[in-house]
Short mmCIF file of C-alpha atoms in Angstrom, two decimals:
data_model
loop_
_atom_site.label_atom_id
_atom_site.label_comp_id
_atom_site.label_asym_id
_atom_site.label_seq_id
_atom_site.Cartn_x
_atom_site.Cartn_y
_atom_site.Cartn_z
CA MET T 1009 19.58 -17.12 19.33
CA LEU T 1010 15.78 -16.88 19.23
CA LEU T 1011 15.03 -19.10 16.24
CA GLU T 1012 17.03 -21.63 14.30
CA ILE T 1013 15.74 -23.10 11.03
CA LYS T 1014 18.01 -25.58 9.23
CA ASP T 1015 17.75 -27.28 5.81
CA PHE T 1016 14.23 -25.98 5.65
CA SER T 1017 11.66 -26.14 2.88
CA PRO T 1018 7.84 -26.23 3.24
CA ILE T 1019 6.06 -29.15 1.60
CA ARG T 1020 2.69 -28.95 -0.15
CA ASN T 1021 1.18 -31.89 -2.05
CA ASN T 1022 4.48 -33.75 -1.48
CA ILE T 1023 6.44 -31.03 -3.29
CA SER T 1024 9.10 -28.81 -1.70
CA LEU T 1025 8.18 -25.19 -2.36
CA PHE T 1026 11.73 -23.84 -2.58
CA LYS T 1027 15.42 -24.75 -2.21
CA LYS T 1028 16.43 -25.55 1.34
CA LYS T 1029 17.22 -22.53 3.50
CA ASP T 1030 18.87 -21.87 6.84
CA ILE T 1031 17.55 -19.03 8.99
CA ILE T 1032 19.03 -17.98 12.33
CA LEU T 1033 17.28 -15.14 14.14
CA ASN T 1034 19.06 -13.31 16.94
CA PRO T 1035 17.73 -10.65 19.33
CA GLY T 1036 17.61 -7.16 17.79
CA GLU T 1037 17.48 -8.50 14.20
CA ILE T 1038 14.89 -8.15 11.45
CA ILE T 1039 15.29 -10.79 8.75
CA CYS T 1040 13.32 -9.94 5.61
CA ILE T 1041 12.08 -12.83 3.54
CA LEU T 1042 11.82 -11.41 0.06
CA GLY T 1043 10.11 -13.04 -2.87
CA ALA T 1044 7.35 -12.72 -5.44
CA SER T 1045 3.80 -13.82 -4.63
CA GLY T 1046 3.20 -17.56 -4.60
CA LYS T 1047 6.80 -18.55 -3.83
CA GLY T 1048 5.96 -20.01 -0.43
CA LYS T 1049 6.97 -17.16 1.91
CA THR T 1050 3.80 -17.37 4.04
CA SER T 1051 4.27 -21.15 4.27
CA ILE T 1052 7.38 -20.50 6.40
CA PHE T 1053 5.16 -18.97 9.09
CA GLU T 1054 2.60 -21.75 8.71
CA CYS T 1055 5.38 -24.28 9.33
CA ILE T 1056 6.57 -22.40 12.44
CA ARG T 1057 2.96 -22.47 13.66
CA LYS T 1058 2.86 -26.22 12.87
CA LYS T 1059 0.06 -25.86 10.32
CA CYS T 1060 2.10 -27.14 7.40
CA ASN T 1061 4.50 -30.01 6.63
CA PHE T 1062 8.15 -29.23 6.02
CA GLU T 1063 11.62 -30.67 5.56
CA GLY T 1064 14.42 -29.76 7.92
CA THR T 1065 14.26 -28.56 11.52
CA ILE T 1066 12.73 -25.58 13.31
CA LYS T 1067 14.01 -24.77 16.79
CA LEU T 1068 12.18 -22.09 18.74
CA ASN T 1069 13.93 -20.69 21.81
CA SER T 1070 11.11 -18.27 22.61
CA SER T 1071 7.41 -17.77 22.05
CA PHE T 1072 6.17 -15.88 18.98
CA PHE T 1073 3.43 -13.45 18.00
CA SER T 1074 2.08 -13.25 14.46
CA ILE T 1075 0.67 -10.59 12.19
CA TRP T 1076 -0.99 -11.65 8.96
CA GLN T 1077 -2.21 -9.37 6.21
CA LYS T 1078 -5.26 -11.34 5.17
CA THR T 1079 -7.12 -12.22 8.36
CA ASN T 1080 -8.93 -10.03 10.83
CA GLN T 1081 -6.47 -8.69 13.37
CA PHE T 1082 -8.51 -6.58 15.80
CA PHE T 1083 -11.90 -7.53 17.18
CA PRO T 1084 -14.29 -4.87 15.82
CA TRP T 1085 -16.51 -4.94 18.92
CA PHE T 1086 -13.70 -3.82 21.24
CA THR T 1087 -11.86 -0.51 21.25
CA ILE T 1088 -8.30 -0.33 19.95
CA ARG T 1089 -7.00 0.03 23.52
CA LYS T 1090 -8.80 -3.15 24.62
CA ASN T 1091 -7.51 -5.03 21.57
CA ILE T 1092 -3.94 -3.98 22.42
CA LEU T 1093 -4.34 -4.94 26.07
CA PHE T 1094 -5.38 -8.47 25.07
CA ALA T 1095 -1.79 -9.00 23.96
CA ASN T 1096 -0.28 -7.67 27.20
CA ARG T 1097 -2.31 -6.23 30.07
CA ALA T 1098 0.63 -5.46 32.30
CA ASP T 1099 2.77 -3.42 29.96
CA LYS T 1100 1.86 0.29 29.62
CA LYS T 1101 4.59 0.85 27.03
CA TYR T 1102 1.92 1.00 24.33
CA LEU T 1103 0.93 4.48 25.57
CA SER T 1104 4.37 5.98 24.93
CA ILE T 1105 4.68 4.29 21.52
CA ALA T 1106 1.19 5.43 20.52
CA LYS T 1107 2.11 8.99 21.56
CA ARG T 1108 5.34 8.87 19.56
CA TRP T 1109 3.43 7.63 16.51
CA LYS T 1110 0.77 10.33 17.08
CA LEU T 1111 -1.96 7.73 17.55
CA ASP T 1112 -2.75 8.15 21.27
CA HIS T 1113 -5.93 10.15 20.61
CA LEU T 1114 -7.35 7.16 18.67
CA LEU T 1115 -6.94 4.51 21.37
CA ASP T 1116 -10.54 4.65 22.52
CA ARG T 1117 -12.00 4.40 19.04
CA TYR T 1118 -13.25 1.21 17.42
CA PRO T 1119 -11.13 -0.38 14.67
CA ASP T 1120 -13.54 0.58 11.90
CA HIS T 1121 -13.41 4.23 13.02
CA VAL T 1122 -9.75 4.63 12.06
CA SER T 1123 -8.08 4.46 8.66
CA GLY T 1124 -6.51 1.24 7.34
CA GLY T 1125 -3.06 2.75 7.75
CA GLN T 1126 -3.66 3.82 11.35
CA LEU T 1127 -4.99 0.36 12.17
CA GLN T 1128 -1.92 -1.25 10.63
CA ARG T 1129 0.28 0.84 12.94
CA PHE T 1130 -1.74 -0.25 15.96
CA ILE T 1131 -1.32 -3.87 14.85
CA LEU T 1132 2.47 -3.43 14.78
CA LEU T 1133 2.40 -1.65 18.13
CA ARG T 1134 0.50 -4.54 19.69
CA ALA T 1135 2.99 -7.03 18.30
CA VAL T 1136 5.92 -5.11 19.83
CA ILE T 1137 4.40 -4.92 23.34
CA SER T 1138 3.00 -8.47 23.26
CA GLY T 1139 5.76 -9.81 25.47
CA HIS T 1140 6.85 -12.38 22.88
CA LYS T 1141 10.46 -12.31 21.72
CA ILE T 1142 9.82 -13.45 18.14
CA LEU T 1143 7.55 -11.52 15.78
CA LEU T 1144 6.30 -13.04 12.54
CA CYS T 1145 5.11 -10.20 10.27
CA ASP T 1146 3.53 -10.94 6.92
CA GLU T 1147 3.33 -7.88 4.60
CA SER T 1148 2.47 -5.62 7.52
CA LEU T 1149 3.03 -2.23 5.88
CA ASN T 1150 0.93 -2.85 2.78
CA ASN T 1151 -1.83 -0.42 3.74
CA LEU T 1152 0.47 2.54 4.32
CA ASP T 1153 1.60 5.26 1.93
CA SER T 1154 5.36 5.31 1.21
CA PHE T 1155 6.04 8.30 3.49
CA SER T 1156 4.22 6.74 6.48
CA SER T 1157 5.67 3.30 5.85
CA PHE T 1158 9.21 4.78 5.79
CA LYS T 1159 8.66 6.48 9.14
CA ILE T 1160 6.92 3.52 10.75
CA ALA T 1161 9.49 1.07 9.39
CA ASN T 1162 12.29 3.10 10.99
CA ASP T 1163 10.45 3.38 14.29
CA PHE T 1164 9.62 -0.32 14.22
CA LYS T 1165 13.25 -1.23 13.53
CA ASN T 1166 14.44 0.93 16.46
CA LEU T 1167 11.83 -0.65 18.76
CA ILE T 1168 12.93 -4.14 17.77
CA LYS T 1169 16.54 -3.25 18.68
CA GLN T 1170 15.52 -1.45 21.86
CA GLU T 1171 13.33 -4.30 23.14
CA ASN T 1172 15.78 -6.98 21.97
CA LEU T 1173 13.13 -8.71 19.92
CA GLY T 1174 13.65 -10.72 16.74
CA CYS T 1175 11.46 -10.35 13.68
CA LEU T 1176 10.91 -12.39 10.54
CA TRP T 1177 9.35 -10.02 8.02
CA ILE T 1178 7.74 -11.25 4.80
CA THR T 1179 7.52 -8.82 1.93
CA HIS T 1180 7.68 -8.57 -1.84
CA ASN T 1181 8.70 -4.88 -1.60
CA GLU T 1182 12.45 -4.32 -1.98
CA LYS T 1183 12.33 -0.74 -0.65
CA GLU T 1184 10.66 -1.95 2.54
CA CYS T 1185 13.37 -4.56 2.79
CA LYS T 1186 16.15 -1.98 2.52
CA ILE T 1187 14.69 0.15 5.32
CA LEU T 1188 13.89 -2.63 7.75
CA SER T 1189 16.22 -5.52 7.34
CA THR T 1190 19.33 -6.57 9.18
CA ARG T 1191 19.56 -9.44 6.69
CA VAL T 1192 17.61 -10.55 3.62
CA ILE T 1193 16.71 -14.03 2.53
CA LYS T 1194 15.49 -14.30 -1.06
CA ILE T 1195 12.98 -16.97 -2.05
CA MET N 1173 -37.29 9.54 -0.02
CA ASN N 1174 -37.12 8.47 3.63
CA GLN N 1175 -38.11 4.81 4.12
CA VAL N 1176 -40.71 5.63 6.81
CA ILE N 1177 -42.43 8.11 4.49
CA ARG N 1178 -42.33 5.60 1.62
CA TYR N 1179 -43.85 2.82 3.72
CA SER N 1180 -46.49 5.23 5.06
CA ILE N 1181 -47.48 6.12 1.51
CA PHE N 1182 -47.64 2.41 0.55
CA THR N 1183 -49.88 1.72 3.58
CA LEU N 1184 -52.13 4.62 2.58
CA VAL N 1185 -52.37 3.22 -0.96
CA ILE N 1186 -53.41 -0.20 0.42
CA VAL N 1187 -56.02 1.43 2.69
CA VAL N 1188 -57.44 3.43 -0.22
CA LEU N 1189 -57.52 0.36 -2.49
CA TRP N 1190 -59.29 -1.63 0.23
CA GLN N 1191 -61.96 1.00 0.74
CA VAL N 1192 -62.46 1.43 -3.02
CA SER N 1193 -62.87 -2.38 -3.32
CA TYR N 1194 -65.35 -2.32 -0.43
CA VAL N 1195 -67.43 0.32 -2.21
CA VAL N 1196 -67.23 -1.43 -5.59
CA ILE N 1197 -68.05 -4.93 -4.25
CA ASP N 1198 -70.78 -3.40 -2.08
CA ASN N 1199 -71.26 -6.52 0.00
CA ALA N 1200 -69.99 -6.27 3.57
CA PHE N 1201 -70.70 -9.96 4.03
CA ILE N 1202 -67.93 -10.86 1.58
CA PHE N 1203 -65.65 -7.84 1.91
CA PRO N 1204 -66.14 -5.56 4.94
CA GLY N 1205 -64.70 -2.06 5.10
CA LEU N 1206 -61.67 -1.19 7.20
CA ILE N 1207 -63.71 1.10 9.41
CA GLU N 1208 -66.00 -1.79 10.44
CA ILE N 1209 -63.02 -4.07 10.98
CA PHE N 1210 -61.14 -1.61 13.21
CA ARG N 1211 -64.32 -0.67 15.02
CA TYR N 1212 -64.80 -4.33 15.96
CA LEU N 1213 -61.12 -4.72 16.90
CA ILE N 1214 -61.04 -1.70 19.20
CA HIS N 1215 -64.32 -2.72 20.85
CA ALA N 1216 -63.20 -6.34 21.31
CA LEU N 1217 -59.67 -5.65 22.52
CA PHE N 1218 -60.79 -3.25 25.22
CA ASP N 1219 -63.33 -5.71 26.57
CA PRO N 1220 -61.36 -8.16 28.79
CA GLY N 1221 -64.20 -10.67 28.81
CA ASN N 1222 -64.29 -10.78 25.02
CA LEU N 1223 -63.28 -14.00 23.28
CA LEU N 1224 -60.76 -12.12 21.14
CA VAL N 1225 -58.73 -11.01 24.17
CA LYS N 1226 -58.74 -14.56 25.60
CA SER N 1227 -57.70 -15.92 22.20
CA VAL N 1228 -54.86 -13.42 21.86
CA LYS N 1229 -53.61 -14.45 25.31
CA GLY N 1230 -53.93 -18.14 24.44
CA SER N 1231 -52.04 -17.86 21.16
CA VAL N 1232 -49.33 -15.54 22.46
CA MET N 1233 -48.66 -17.82 25.47
CA VAL N 1234 -48.31 -20.86 23.22
CA LEU N 1235 -46.04 -18.95 20.82
CA PHE N 1236 -43.92 -17.72 23.73
CA ASP N 1237 -43.63 -21.25 25.18
CA CYS N 1238 -42.66 -22.69 21.80
CA MET N 1239 -40.10 -19.91 21.13
CA LEU N 1240 -38.49 -20.52 24.53
CA LEU N 1241 -38.47 -24.27 23.94
CA GLY N 1242 -37.03 -23.72 20.45
CA ILE N 1243 -34.18 -21.54 21.76
CA ILE N 1244 -33.37 -24.00 24.57
CA THR N 1245 -33.44 -26.94 22.13
CA VAL N 1246 -31.15 -25.21 19.67
CA LEU N 1247 -28.66 -24.19 22.39
CA PHE N 1248 -28.70 -27.71 23.84
CA LEU N 1249 -28.10 -29.30 20.43
CA LEU N 1250 -25.36 -26.77 19.67
CA ILE N 1251 -23.32 -28.02 22.63
CA PHE N 1252 -23.19 -31.48 21.08
CA THR N 1253 -22.76 -30.38 17.49
CA THR N 1254 -19.79 -28.13 18.37
CA LYS N 1255 -18.19 -30.83 20.52
CA PHE N 1256 -18.71 -33.87 18.26
CA THR N 1257 -18.20 -33.63 14.50
CA ILE N 1258 -20.25 -36.77 13.80
CA ILE N 1259 -23.29 -35.30 15.58
CA LYS N 1260 -22.85 -32.06 13.66
CA GLU N 1261 -22.71 -33.97 10.37
CA PHE N 1262 -25.80 -35.95 11.35
CA PHE N 1263 -27.83 -32.79 12.00
CA MET N 1264 -26.56 -31.13 8.82
CA TYR N 1265 -27.73 -34.23 6.92
CA LEU N 1266 -31.05 -34.25 8.80
CA GLY N 1267 -31.54 -30.56 8.05
CA SER N 1268 -30.97 -31.09 4.34
CA ILE N 1269 -33.63 -33.85 4.26
CA LEU N 1270 -36.17 -32.04 6.45
CA ASN N 1271 -35.80 -28.61 4.87
CA PRO N 1272 -38.02 -29.18 1.82
CA VAL N 1273 -40.69 -30.98 3.87
CA PRO N 1274 -43.49 -28.64 5.01
CA THR N 1275 -43.65 -29.13 8.79
CA PHE N 1276 -47.42 -28.71 8.77
CA ALA N 1277 -47.73 -31.72 6.46
CA LEU N 1278 -46.24 -33.93 9.17
CA PHE N 1279 -48.55 -32.61 11.86
CA PRO N 1280 -51.25 -35.34 11.52
CA ILE N 1281 -48.54 -37.95 12.19
CA PHE N 1282 -47.52 -36.10 15.37
CA LEU N 1283 -51.18 -36.10 16.42
CA ILE N 1284 -51.51 -39.84 15.87
CA VAL N 1285 -48.27 -40.69 17.71
CA ILE N 1286 -48.40 -38.18 20.61
CA GLY N 1287 -52.08 -37.27 20.79
CA TYR N 1288 -54.31 -34.19 20.84
CA ASN N 1289 -52.41 -32.17 23.48
CA LYS N 1290 -49.80 -29.44 23.96
CA ILE N 1291 -46.91 -31.93 23.88
CA THR N 1292 -47.63 -32.39 20.18
CA LEU N 1293 -47.03 -28.67 19.67
CA TYR N 1294 -43.78 -28.84 21.61
CA ALA N 1295 -42.66 -31.86 19.58
CA LEU N 1296 -43.51 -29.94 16.42
CA THR N 1297 -41.38 -27.02 17.66
CA ILE N 1298 -38.39 -29.27 18.38
CA PHE N 1299 -38.75 -30.90 14.98
CA CYS N 1300 -38.95 -27.50 13.31
CA VAL N 1301 -35.88 -25.96 14.96
CA SER N 1302 -33.72 -29.08 14.64
CA GLY N 1303 -33.77 -28.65 10.89
CA PHE N 1304 -33.20 -25.32 9.23
CA THR N 1305 -32.54 -23.20 12.35
CA LEU N 1306 -29.85 -25.50 13.72
CA VAL N 1307 -28.17 -25.88 10.32
CA GLN N 1308 -28.10 -22.10 9.91
CA LEU N 1309 -26.49 -21.66 13.33
CA ILE N 1310 -23.93 -24.42 12.74
CA GLY N 1311 -22.93 -22.71 9.48
CA ASN N 1312 -22.51 -19.38 11.26
CA ILE N 1313 -20.43 -20.94 14.05
CA ASP N 1314 -18.15 -22.64 11.52
CA SER N 1315 -17.74 -19.33 9.72
CA ALA N 1316 -16.84 -17.52 12.97
CA LYS N 1317 -14.32 -20.21 13.89
CA ASN N 1318 -12.64 -20.05 10.47
CA ILE N 1319 -12.29 -16.28 10.64
CA TRP N 1320 -11.18 -15.87 14.25
CA LYS N 1321 -9.39 -19.06 15.30
CA ASP N 1322 -5.97 -17.81 14.18
CA GLN N 1323 -6.29 -14.69 16.29
CA VAL N 1324 -7.58 -16.69 19.27
CA GLU N 1325 -4.49 -18.89 18.98
CA ASN N 1326 -2.21 -15.87 18.51
CA LEU N 1327 -3.50 -14.19 21.68
CA LYS N 1328 -3.42 -17.51 23.58
CA PHE N 1329 -7.02 -17.29 24.73
CA ASN N 1330 -8.38 -20.22 26.74
CA THR N 1331 -11.84 -21.70 25.97
CA ILE N 1332 -13.76 -19.32 28.28
CA GLN N 1333 -11.93 -16.26 26.98
CA SER N 1334 -12.42 -17.24 23.34
CA LEU N 1335 -16.12 -17.83 23.99
CA PHE N 1336 -16.83 -14.51 25.79
CA TYR N 1337 -14.35 -12.23 24.02
CA VAL N 1338 -14.59 -13.60 20.52
CA TYR N 1339 -17.25 -16.10 19.49
CA LEU N 1340 -20.30 -14.82 21.40
CA PRO N 1341 -19.85 -11.22 20.20
CA ALA N 1342 -19.06 -12.43 16.67
CA LEU N 1343 -22.21 -14.57 16.58
CA LEU N 1344 -24.66 -12.28 18.39
CA PRO N 1345 -26.08 -10.56 15.26
CA SER N 1346 -26.61 -13.93 13.61
CA PHE N 1347 -28.30 -15.31 16.77
CA VAL N 1348 -30.79 -12.43 16.58
CA ASN N 1349 -31.34 -13.16 12.89
CA VAL N 1350 -31.88 -16.84 13.62
CA ILE N 1351 -34.43 -15.98 16.34
CA ARG N 1352 -36.26 -13.81 13.81
CA ASN N 1353 -36.36 -16.70 11.31
CA MET N 1354 -37.43 -19.10 14.08
CA PHE N 1355 -40.26 -16.75 15.09
CA ASN N 1356 -41.52 -16.46 11.48
CA GLN N 1357 -41.43 -20.24 11.01
CA LEU N 1358 -43.16 -21.07 14.31
CA PHE N 1359 -45.69 -18.24 13.97
CA ARG N 1360 -46.87 -19.59 10.61
CA ILE N 1361 -46.99 -23.22 11.70
CA LEU N 1362 -48.69 -22.61 15.04
CA PHE N 1363 -51.33 -20.34 13.52
CA ALA N 1364 -52.04 -22.91 10.81
CA VAL N 1365 -52.31 -25.67 13.45
CA GLU N 1366 -54.66 -23.53 15.56
CA THR N 1367 -56.87 -22.71 12.56
CA PHE N 1368 -57.41 -26.35 11.69
CA PHE N 1369 -57.14 -28.06 15.05
CA GLY N 1370 -57.82 -25.34 17.64
CA LEU N 1371 -55.59 -24.84 20.69
CA LEU N 1372 -54.31 -28.26 21.62
CA GLY N 1373 -54.82 -28.90 25.31
CA GLY N 1374 -57.87 -26.65 25.49
CA GLY N 1375 -58.40 -22.90 25.73
CA PHE N 1376 -58.84 -20.14 23.19
CA SER N 1377 -56.64 -19.36 20.23
CA LEU N 1378 -56.71 -16.82 17.42
CA GLY N 1379 -56.66 -19.47 14.73
CA GLY N 1380 -59.38 -21.46 16.42
CA LEU N 1381 -61.52 -18.34 16.89
CA MET N 1382 -61.04 -17.37 13.25
CA SER N 1383 -62.13 -20.86 12.21
CA GLN N 1384 -65.17 -20.63 14.53
CA TYR N 1385 -66.22 -17.21 13.18
CA SER N 1386 -65.68 -18.40 9.62
CA GLY N 1387 -68.06 -21.31 10.29
CA SER N 1388 -70.62 -18.84 11.71
CA PHE N 1389 -70.23 -16.48 8.69
CA LYS N 1390 -69.03 -13.61 10.91
CA THR N 1391 -66.93 -12.13 8.11
CA THR N 1392 -65.96 -8.84 9.77
CA GLU N 1393 -64.59 -10.75 12.77
CA VAL N 1394 -62.63 -13.12 10.49
CA TYR N 1395 -61.00 -10.22 8.65
CA ALA N 1396 -60.35 -8.46 11.96
CA ILE N 1397 -58.45 -11.46 13.32
CA LEU N 1398 -56.46 -11.68 10.10
CA VAL N 1399 -55.53 -7.98 10.34
CA LEU N 1400 -54.59 -8.47 14.01
CA VAL N 1401 -52.37 -11.46 13.19
CA MET N 1402 -50.70 -9.49 10.37
CA LEU N 1403 -50.09 -6.51 12.63
CA PHE N 1404 -48.69 -8.74 15.39
CA GLY N 1405 -46.32 -10.49 12.98
CA LEU N 1406 -45.28 -7.16 11.48
CA ILE N 1407 -44.57 -5.53 14.87
CA ILE N 1408 -42.48 -8.49 16.10
CA ASN N 1409 -40.53 -8.56 12.84
CA ILE N 1410 -39.85 -4.81 13.04
CA LEU N 1411 -38.64 -5.17 16.66
CA LEU N 1412 -36.38 -8.11 15.78
CA GLU N 1413 -35.08 -6.28 12.71
CA LEU N 1414 -34.22 -3.27 14.90
CA ALA N 1415 -32.51 -5.58 17.41
CA TYR N 1416 -30.55 -7.22 14.58
CA ARG N 1417 -29.44 -3.83 13.21
CA LYS N 1418 -28.39 -2.61 16.66
CA THR N 1419 -26.37 -5.74 17.40
CA LYS N 1420 -24.82 -5.64 13.91
CA GLN N 1421 -23.89 -1.97 14.45
CA ARG N 1422 -22.25 -2.80 17.79
CA PHE N 1423 -20.73 -6.18 17.05
CA LYS N 1424 -20.36 -5.86 13.25
CA ASP N 1425 -21.07 -8.59 10.73
CA ALA N 1426 -17.98 -10.39 11.92
CA ILE N 1427 -18.69 -13.85 10.56
CA ARG N 1428 -18.41 -12.77 6.94
CA ASN N 1429 -14.75 -12.04 6.17
#
């Protein structure tokens, strides 16, 4: 078990954002947290990162790596390769994944010299090779077209199983949920 | 139309207007022609013994000293303002009070307290940069921290790594911009001080020379110094603007999300 969350609800302005939930994340699983905007999905990650008050308990049995939609992910003054290596210098696995995703020819470009969709894929790639067992992904396929997101979602799911990682995936997209998830938690 | 061509045309228009005005006014004592002005400048600048050359050296050395002191002061104060919130708040408050006050207006007080010497100029520089320049930099640092701190935490960077990999590159374009603003501020103040008070601590200065020539009714020389000061300011601004664009191209405008 990588992560155990019991009787959990985030608190903002002394108000619980949703009904208490239990979440248990095991290796090889992707748990999708599905809900409309403003329901408090992102607050779950903020509570795991200890940036927000909450009720209940959160027990982490491994370190985590996060991907957020809204903040800058890659440093624009370093190449994509350098940005990936910041997460894990020792692991060369990123080369084979980049080749499989047909992105290897872009590794030495700067982040603003690739499309938003390509950059999103690199962000996911970096998360997978980061060496952390728990991945917290917040709406990470938003910039992709439906064909690309289907392919990447499948590849990502296989990688998670292969590497024995666990992933909490926030989305408001039910189709994305169907492709990716081992289990779904609705908020 | 290309910007260089546009600006060249504008410069040509100004030159033509000047020469037309010179012909219309027809009094070189009040309004000399550009040919006379540049003739004097070229003659004076290529004569090492000429007062103009000595004055240029004097003024540029003082400006260079004050710029260096300004940068060191700002960096020194930044260490404390980033470490201690209360010190940061104090300087933000100080900046908001000092900003509307023309620095030159306080200069007589500096003279009375410190005296008629170069230390007064250095004190003026420190006073100048501790206000607006420091506040601008503090704002940029806060912006960079807000944007990048999550990623720094995510990648588990230590302080040295976050400084060299993240915050210094993120802030470099704004540092160049701040230096440009600092130069413009100090350039104006120091020239004004020189014009009215000469070069404190002795020696020749452009402002002092201009004041001297003005008192001796050497109008062509006065205009020539003015043109030289304008050209100097323009060249430095162009160089700093180019530096800012290059750093922004390389390091992006990464403190605005």
